[in-house]
C-alpha cells in the first residue's frame, strides 16, 4: 500500500512538473535555474536553447555560465548576478549572445542559498522589441507635444523674423541713398584735386546728404543691425531648444545639464504661459544628472502646461497675470525641481486620483499627450526618484520632481 501511494504521488508530481514545463516553455519567457557556485545552469527552458544555438549540455556543464554568458562581453549581467542577495531580484540588461545578436533581456526571479550553493531561479524575457516600441512611442509623444505647441512656436519665431525683415529692408532701401552721397563726395574730391568747381561739387554733396537723410541713417542703421543680430539669436535659441526637446532618447541613461534642459523646455512652452503668467526662475548650482533626457523633458513640459492651464482658469480674460515659478536645487544626493503656479489648486476629491491612469480634470483636447500617471512612472520607476505635490484651493499648486544624481557624479 505504501509503495502504491508513493507511486501515485510520484506520478502526480511528474505530471505537475511536466505541466509546468509545458506552460513555461510555451511562452516567450525562458525559465532557468542558475547555480552560481558551480557556474552552470542546472535547468534552462527549451526556448533558450533554441534561440541561442547552444546545446543543453553546455548550459549544464560546470563553468557553462562562462561559455553562455562570458564575463568580457556581458560584464553588466555577470555583475548583477554577483550582487544578487537572498530574496527577489529583477533587472534589465543587454545580453550579447554567442551568435553576435544583442538583445535587451529582463531577468526576474529569486535568489537563495541551498546547501551552501547560491541559486538563482526565475525567468529571462527578451524585451528588445518591446523596448524599441516604447522608444518609438516616447518619440511620437514628444513630436505630438511639439505639434500641439507648433502654433505657439511658430508665433515665437515669426516675431523676431518680422523685425529682422523690417531692419534688413530699412538697410537695403538706405544703401542707394548712401551710394549717392558717396558718389557726390567722390565728385567733390575730384573737383578739389583737379581745380574744378569745388563749390558746386560741395553744394551737390550737401544736397545728396539731405536727400538721403544721412544723419538718420547713420544713427539707426547700426541699431537695426544690432536688433537683427538679436532677433537671429532668438530664432537660433528657439530652433536649438526644439532640437534638444525632440531629440530621440538614448537607450542608456547619460549625464546631462538639467538646468539647460529646463530652459529649453521653457522656450518651447513660452506661448503656453506668456499670456497668463509671469515667469520666475531660479536655477541652482547642479552637477550633471544621469537620466533619460527626452523623458525628463516630457515630464517638465507636462507640468509647465498643466500649471499654465491652472493659471489660465484663474485669470481668464481679465488681462491680469498669474505667476509661474520654476526652481532647481541640489538636495543631498538628489536634484529637486519645483514647478509652482498661482492657479485654482487641486480639489480635495481629486488629490488621491491625480496620478491614476487616464485621470484628468481637463477638457478634451487640452494638455499634452502625457498624463501625470506616465510622468510618475518615468520619475519613480525608470529613474528611482519621486514626484509629489503640495496644493491649496484658490492659491495654487507646486509639483516637486526629485531625481537621484547618479553614481558617476
Coordinates of C-alpha atoms in Angstrom, one line a residue:
X1 CA 0.0 0.0 0.0
X2 CA 2.8 2.4 0.8
X3 CA 4.6 1.6 -2.5
X4 CA 1.3 2.3 -4.3
X5 CA 0.8 5.7 -2.5
X6 CA 4.4 6.7 -3.3
X7 CA 3.9 5.7 -6.9
X8 CA 0.7 7.7 -7.2
X9 CA 2.4 10.8 -5.6
X10 CA 5.4 10.4 -7.9
X11 CA 3.2 10.2 -11.0
X12 CA 1.3 13.3 -9.8
X13 CA 4.5 15.1 -9.2
X14 CA 5.8 14.2 -12.6
X15 CA 2.6 15.3 -14.2
X16 CA 2.7 18.6 -12.3
X17 CA 6.3 19.2 -13.4
X18 CA 5.5 18.3 -17.0
X19 CA 2.5 20.7 -16.9
X20 CA 4.8 23.4 -15.5
X21 CA 7.4 22.7 -18.2
X22 CA 4.8 22.9 -21.0
X23 CA 3.3 26.1 -19.7
X24 CA 6.7 27.8 -19.1
X25 CA 8.2 26.7 -22.4
X26 CA 5.1 27.7 -24.4
X27 CA 5.8 31.4 -23.5
X28 CA 8.5 33.7 -24.7
X29 CA 9.9 33.9 -21.1
X30 CA 12.7 31.4 -20.6
X31 CA 12.7 29.6 -17.2
X32 CA 16.1 29.0 -15.7
X33 CA 17.9 27.7 -12.6
X34 CA 21.4 29.0 -12.2
X35 CA 23.9 27.6 -9.8
X36 CA 26.4 30.4 -9.3
X37 CA 28.6 28.3 -7.0
X38 CA 29.2 25.8 -9.9
X39 CA 28.8 28.4 -12.6
X40 CA 26.2 26.5 -14.6
X41 CA 22.5 26.4 -15.5
X42 CA 21.0 23.3 -13.9
X43 CA 17.8 24.0 -15.8
X44 CA 17.1 26.1 -18.9
X45 CA 13.9 26.3 -21.0
X46 CA 13.9 24.8 -24.5
X47 CA 13.3 28.3 -25.9
X48 CA 16.7 29.5 -24.5
X49 CA 18.5 26.5 -26.1
X50 CA 16.8 27.1 -29.5
X51 CA 17.3 30.8 -29.5
X52 CA 21.0 30.7 -28.5
X53 CA 22.0 27.7 -30.6
X54 CA 24.0 26.4 -27.6
X55 CA 23.5 22.7 -26.6
X56 CA 21.8 22.0 -23.3
X57 CA 24.8 20.1 -22.2
X58 CA 26.9 23.2 -22.4
X59 CA 24.5 25.2 -20.3
X60 CA 24.5 22.5 -17.7
X61 CA 28.2 21.7 -17.6
X62 CA 30.2 23.2 -14.7
X63 CA 31.6 26.5 -15.9
X64 CA 28.9 26.7 -18.6
X65 CA 28.0 30.2 -17.4
X66 CA 31.3 31.4 -18.7
X67 CA 30.5 29.8 -22.1
X68 CA 26.9 31.0 -22.5
X69 CA 27.3 34.4 -20.8
X70 CA 31.0 35.3 -21.0
X71 CA 32.1 38.0 -18.5
X72 CA 34.1 40.0 -21.0
X73 CA 31.1 40.6 -23.3
X74 CA 28.4 40.6 -20.6
X75 CA 30.0 42.3 -17.7
X76 CA 26.9 44.1 -16.5
X77 CA 24.8 40.9 -16.3
X78 CA 27.6 39.0 -14.5
X79 CA 28.0 41.8 -12.0
X80 CA 24.2 41.9 -11.3
X81 CA 24.3 38.1 -10.8
X82 CA 27.1 38.5 -8.3
X83 CA 25.3 41.3 -6.5
X84 CA 22.1 39.3 -6.0
X85 CA 21.2 38.6 -2.4
X86 CA 18.6 36.5 -0.7
X87 CA 15.1 37.3 -2.0
X88 CA 13.5 38.5 -5.2
X89 CA 15.5 40.3 -8.0
X90 CA 14.7 42.0 -11.2
X91 CA 16.8 43.9 -13.7
X92 CA 17.2 44.6 -17.4
X93 CA 20.5 44.3 -19.2
X94 CA 21.8 44.0 -22.7
X95 CA 22.7 40.3 -23.5
X96 CA 25.4 39.7 -26.1
X97 CA 24.8 36.1 -27.4
X98 CA 27.5 33.9 -28.9
X99 CA 25.9 34.3 -32.3
X100 CA 26.6 38.0 -32.2
X101 CA 23.0 39.0 -31.6
X102 CA 22.5 41.7 -28.9
X103 CA 19.2 41.7 -27.1
X104 CA 17.7 43.5 -24.1
X105 CA 16.6 41.0 -21.5
X106 CA 14.6 41.3 -18.3
X107 CA 15.8 38.9 -15.6
X108 CA 13.4 38.3 -12.7
X109 CA 13.2 35.6 -10.0
X110 CA 14.6 34.8 -6.6
X111 CA 18.0 34.2 -5.1
X112 CA 18.5 31.7 -2.3
X113 CA 21.2 29.6 -0.7
X114 CA 20.7 25.8 -0.9
X115 CA 23.3 23.5 0.7
X116 CA 25.9 26.3 0.6
X117 CA 25.3 27.0 -3.1
X118 CA 23.9 30.3 -4.4
X119 CA 20.9 29.5 -6.6
X120 CA 19.0 31.9 -8.9
X121 CA 15.6 30.8 -10.1
X122 CA 13.4 32.7 -12.5
X123 CA 12.6 33.8 -16.0
X124 CA 14.5 35.7 -18.7
X125 CA 12.4 37.6 -21.2
X126 CA 13.6 39.2 -24.5
X127 CA 12.1 42.7 -24.4
X128 CA 14.1 44.1 -27.3
X129 CA 11.1 44.7 -29.5
X130 CA 9.0 46.0 -26.5
X131 CA 11.7 48.5 -25.7
X132 CA 12.0 49.5 -29.3
X133 CA 8.3 50.1 -29.5
X134 CA 8.5 52.0 -26.2
X135 CA 11.2 54.3 -27.5
X136 CA 9.2 54.9 -30.7
X137 CA 6.1 55.7 -28.6
X138 CA 8.1 58.1 -26.5
X139 CA 9.5 59.8 -29.6
X140 CA 6.0 60.1 -31.1
X141 CA 4.7 61.6 -27.8
X142 CA 7.4 64.2 -27.9
X143 CA 6.7 65.0 -31.5
X144 CA 2.9 65.2 -30.7
X145 CA 3.7 67.6 -27.9
X146 CA 5.8 69.8 -30.2
X147 CA 2.9 69.6 -32.7
X148 CA 0.4 70.8 -30.1
X149 CA 2.8 73.7 -29.3
X150 CA 3.6 74.3 -33.0
X151 CA 1.4 77.3 -33.4
X152 CA 3.0 79.0 -30.4
X153 CA 6.5 78.1 -31.5
X154 CA 5.7 79.4 -35.0
X155 CA 4.5 82.7 -33.4
X156 CA 7.6 82.9 -31.3
X157 CA 9.8 82.5 -34.4
X158 CA 7.6 84.8 -36.5
X159 CA 8.1 87.8 -34.2
X160 CA 11.9 88.1 -34.5
X161 CA 11.7 87.1 -38.2
X162 CA 9.4 90.1 -38.7
X163 CA 11.6 92.7 -37.2
X164 CA 14.7 91.2 -38.7
X165 CA 12.9 91.5 -42.1
X166 CA 12.0 95.1 -41.4
X167 CA 15.5 96.0 -40.3
X168 CA 17.1 94.4 -43.4
X169 CA 14.6 96.2 -45.6
X170 CA 15.5 99.5 -44.0
X171 CA 19.2 99.0 -44.5
X172 CA 18.6 97.8 -48.1
X173 CA 16.5 100.9 -49.0
X174 CA 19.1 103.2 -47.4
X175 CA 22.0 101.8 -49.4
X176 CA 21.2 103.5 -52.8
X177 CA 20.9 106.9 -51.0
X178 CA 24.2 106.3 -49.2
X179 CA 25.7 105.3 -52.5
X180 CA 24.6 108.7 -54.0
X181 CA 26.2 110.5 -51.1
X182 CA 29.5 108.6 -51.6
X183 CA 29.4 109.5 -55.3
X184 CA 28.8 113.1 -54.6
X185 CA 31.8 113.3 -52.2
X186 CA 34.0 111.5 -54.7
X187 CA 33.0 114.2 -57.3
X188 CA 33.9 116.8 -54.7
X189 CA 37.2 115.1 -54.1
X190 CA 38.0 115.0 -57.8
X191 CA 37.0 118.7 -58.2
X192 CA 39.3 119.8 -55.5
X193 CA 42.2 117.7 -56.9
X194 CA 41.7 118.9 -60.5
X195 CA 41.0 122.5 -59.7
X196 CA 37.4 122.3 -60.8
X197 CA 34.3 124.0 -59.4
X198 CA 34.7 122.8 -55.8
X199 CA 31.9 125.0 -54.5
X200 CA 29.3 123.5 -56.9
X201 CA 30.5 120.0 -56.0
X202 CA 30.2 120.7 -52.3
X203 CA 26.7 122.0 -52.8
X204 CA 25.7 118.9 -54.7
X205 CA 27.2 116.7 -51.9
X206 CA 25.2 118.6 -49.3
X207 CA 22.1 118.1 -51.3
X208 CA 22.8 114.4 -51.6
X209 CA 23.3 114.2 -47.8
X210 CA 20.0 116.0 -47.2
X211 CA 18.1 113.8 -49.8
X212 CA 19.5 110.6 -48.1
X213 CA 18.7 111.9 -44.6
X214 CA 22.2 110.7 -43.8
X215 CA 22.2 111.6 -40.1
X216 CA 19.1 109.5 -39.5
X217 CA 20.6 106.6 -41.5
X218 CA 23.9 106.7 -39.7
X219 CA 22.1 106.8 -36.3
X220 CA 19.7 104.0 -37.0
X221 CA 21.5 101.6 -39.3
X222 CA 23.8 100.2 -36.5
X223 CA 20.7 99.8 -34.3
X224 CA 18.9 97.9 -37.0
X225 CA 21.8 95.6 -37.5
X226 CA 22.2 95.0 -33.7
X227 CA 18.4 94.4 -33.5
X228 CA 18.6 91.9 -36.4
X229 CA 21.5 90.0 -34.7
X230 CA 19.5 89.8 -31.5
X231 CA 16.5 88.5 -33.5
X232 CA 18.5 85.9 -35.3
X233 CA 19.9 84.8 -31.9
X234 CA 16.4 84.4 -30.6
X235 CA 15.4 82.3 -33.6
X236 CA 18.5 80.2 -33.1
X237 CA 17.6 79.7 -29.4
X238 CA 14.1 78.5 -30.3
X239 CA 15.3 76.1 -33.0
X240 CA 18.1 74.7 -30.7
X241 CA 15.5 74.3 -27.9
X242 CA 13.2 72.4 -30.3
X243 CA 16.1 70.1 -31.4
X244 CA 17.1 69.4 -27.8
X245 CA 13.5 68.7 -26.8
X246 CA 12.6 66.4 -29.7
X247 CA 16.0 64.6 -29.8
X248 CA 15.4 60.9 -29.5
X249 CA 16.4 59.3 -26.2
X250 CA 19.4 57.1 -25.8
X251 CA 19.0 53.5 -24.8
X252 CA 21.2 54.1 -21.8
X253 CA 21.0 57.0 -19.3
X254 CA 23.6 59.7 -19.7
X255 CA 24.7 62.6 -17.7
X256 CA 23.1 65.9 -18.7
X257 CA 22.7 69.5 -17.6
X258 CA 19.2 69.6 -16.2
X259 CA 19.1 73.4 -15.9
X260 CA 19.8 73.8 -19.7
X261 CA 17.2 71.1 -20.4
X262 CA 14.6 73.0 -18.4
X263 CA 15.5 76.3 -20.1
X264 CA 15.0 74.7 -23.5
X265 CA 11.6 73.3 -22.4
X266 CA 10.5 76.8 -21.2
X267 CA 11.4 78.2 -24.6
X268 CA 9.3 75.6 -26.3
X269 CA 6.3 76.2 -24.0
X270 CA 6.6 80.0 -23.8
X271 CA 3.5 80.6 -25.8
X272 CA 1.5 78.5 -23.3
X273 CA 2.3 80.7 -20.3
X274 CA 3.3 84.2 -21.5
X275 CA -0.2 85.5 -21.9
X276 CA -1.4 84.3 -18.5
X277 CA 1.7 84.3 -16.2
X278 CA 4.9 86.0 -15.3
X279 CA 7.8 83.5 -15.3
X280 CA 10.0 83.4 -12.2
X281 CA 13.1 81.1 -12.5
X282 CA 15.9 80.3 -10.1
X283 CA 18.4 77.7 -11.2
X284 CA 20.7 76.4 -8.5
X285 CA 24.2 75.0 -9.0
X286 CA 23.7 71.4 -10.1
X287 CA 26.0 68.6 -11.0
X288 CA 25.3 66.6 -14.2
X289 CA 22.4 64.2 -13.6
X290 CA 22.2 60.7 -15.0
X291 CA 18.8 60.3 -16.7
X292 CA 16.9 59.7 -20.0
X293 CA 16.8 63.4 -21.0
X294 CA 13.9 63.1 -23.5
X295 CA 11.6 61.6 -21.0
X296 CA 12.5 64.2 -18.3
X297 CA 11.9 66.9 -20.9
X298 CA 8.4 65.5 -21.5
X299 CA 7.6 65.4 -17.8
X300 CA 8.7 69.0 -17.3
X301 CA 6.7 70.2 -20.3
X302 CA 3.6 68.4 -19.0
X303 CA 3.9 70.1 -15.6
X304 CA 4.5 73.5 -17.2
X305 CA 1.5 73.2 -19.5
X306 CA -0.6 71.9 -16.5
X307 CA 0.5 74.9 -14.5
X308 CA -0.3 77.3 -17.3
X309 CA -3.8 75.9 -17.7
X310 CA -4.4 76.2 -14.0
X311 CA -3.4 79.9 -14.0
X312 CA -5.4 80.5 -17.2
X313 CA -8.5 79.2 -15.3
X314 CA -8.0 81.9 -12.7
X315 CA -7.0 85.0 -14.8
X316 CA -9.4 84.1 -17.7
X317 CA -10.0 87.3 -19.8
X318 CA -9.2 89.7 -17.0
X319 CA -5.9 90.8 -18.6
X320 CA -4.0 90.1 -15.4
X321 CA -1.1 87.7 -15.0
X322 CA -0.5 84.9 -12.5
X323 CA 2.9 83.6 -11.6
X324 CA 4.7 80.5 -12.8
X325 CA 7.8 79.7 -10.7
X326 CA 10.4 77.1 -11.8
X327 CA 13.3 76.3 -9.4
X328 CA 16.1 73.8 -9.1
X329 CA 18.3 72.9 -6.2
X330 CA 20.7 70.3 -5.0
X331 CA 19.4 68.4 -2.1
X332 CA 21.9 65.8 -0.7
X333 CA 22.5 63.1 -3.4
X334 CA 19.5 64.2 -5.4
X335 CA 18.3 67.2 -7.5
X336 CA 14.9 68.7 -6.8
X337 CA 12.9 70.6 -9.5
X338 CA 9.8 72.5 -8.3
X339 CA 7.1 74.0 -10.6
X340 CA 4.6 76.2 -8.9
X341 CA 1.6 78.1 -10.1
X342 CA -1.0 80.5 -8.7
X343 CA -3.9 78.6 -10.2
X344 CA -7.0 77.1 -8.8
X345 CA -5.3 74.4 -6.8
X346 CA -6.4 70.7 -6.9
X347 CA -9.8 69.9 -5.4
X348 CA -9.7 67.6 -2.4
X349 CA -11.7 64.9 -4.1
X350 CA -9.2 64.7 -7.0
X351 CA -6.0 64.6 -4.9
X352 CA -5.9 60.9 -4.3
X353 CA -6.6 60.2 -8.0
X354 CA -4.3 62.7 -9.6
X355 CA -1.7 60.0 -10.5
X356 CA -4.2 57.4 -11.6
X357 CA -4.0 56.3 -15.3
X358 CA -6.4 58.2 -17.6
X359 CA -7.5 60.6 -14.8
X360 CA -7.8 64.2 -15.9
X361 CA -9.6 67.3 -14.8
X362 CA -9.2 69.0 -18.2
X363 CA -11.5 69.3 -21.2
X364 CA -10.9 67.0 -24.2
X365 CA -8.0 68.4 -26.3
X366 CA -6.3 70.3 -23.5
X367 CA -2.9 69.4 -22.1
X368 CA -0.1 67.3 -23.5
X369 CA -0.4 63.7 -24.5
X370 CA 1.3 62.6 -21.3
X371 CA -0.7 62.4 -18.1
X372 CA 0.6 62.5 -14.6
X373 CA 0.4 58.7 -14.3
X374 CA 3.0 58.4 -17.0
X375 CA 5.1 61.2 -15.6
X376 CA 5.2 59.5 -12.2
X377 CA 6.1 56.2 -13.9
X378 CA 9.0 57.9 -15.6
X379 CA 10.3 59.6 -12.5
X380 CA 9.7 56.8 -9.9
X381 CA 10.0 53.6 -11.9
X382 CA 12.6 54.5 -14.5
X383 CA 14.8 56.9 -12.5
X384 CA 14.3 55.9 -8.9
X385 CA 13.1 59.4 -8.0
X386 CA 9.9 60.8 -6.6
X387 CA 7.0 63.1 -7.8
X388 CA 4.8 64.7 -5.3
X389 CA 2.7 67.9 -5.0
X390 CA 1.5 70.5 -2.4
X391 CA -1.7 72.3 -3.2
X392 CA -4.2 74.8 -1.7
X393 CA -7.5 75.5 -3.2
X394 CA -7.7 79.1 -4.6
X395 CA -3.9 79.7 -4.1
X396 CA -2.1 77.2 -6.4
X397 CA -0.1 74.0 -6.6
X398 CA 3.6 73.1 -6.5
X399 CA 4.9 69.9 -8.0
X400 CA 8.2 68.6 -6.8
X401 CA 10.4 66.3 -9.0
X402 CA 13.3 64.6 -7.2
X403 CA 15.9 62.8 -9.2
X404 CA 19.0 60.9 -7.9
X405 CA 22.2 62.3 -9.3
X406 CA 23.8 59.0 -10.3
X407 CA 27.0 57.4 -9.0
X408 CA 29.4 58.8 -11.5
X409 CA 28.7 62.4 -10.4

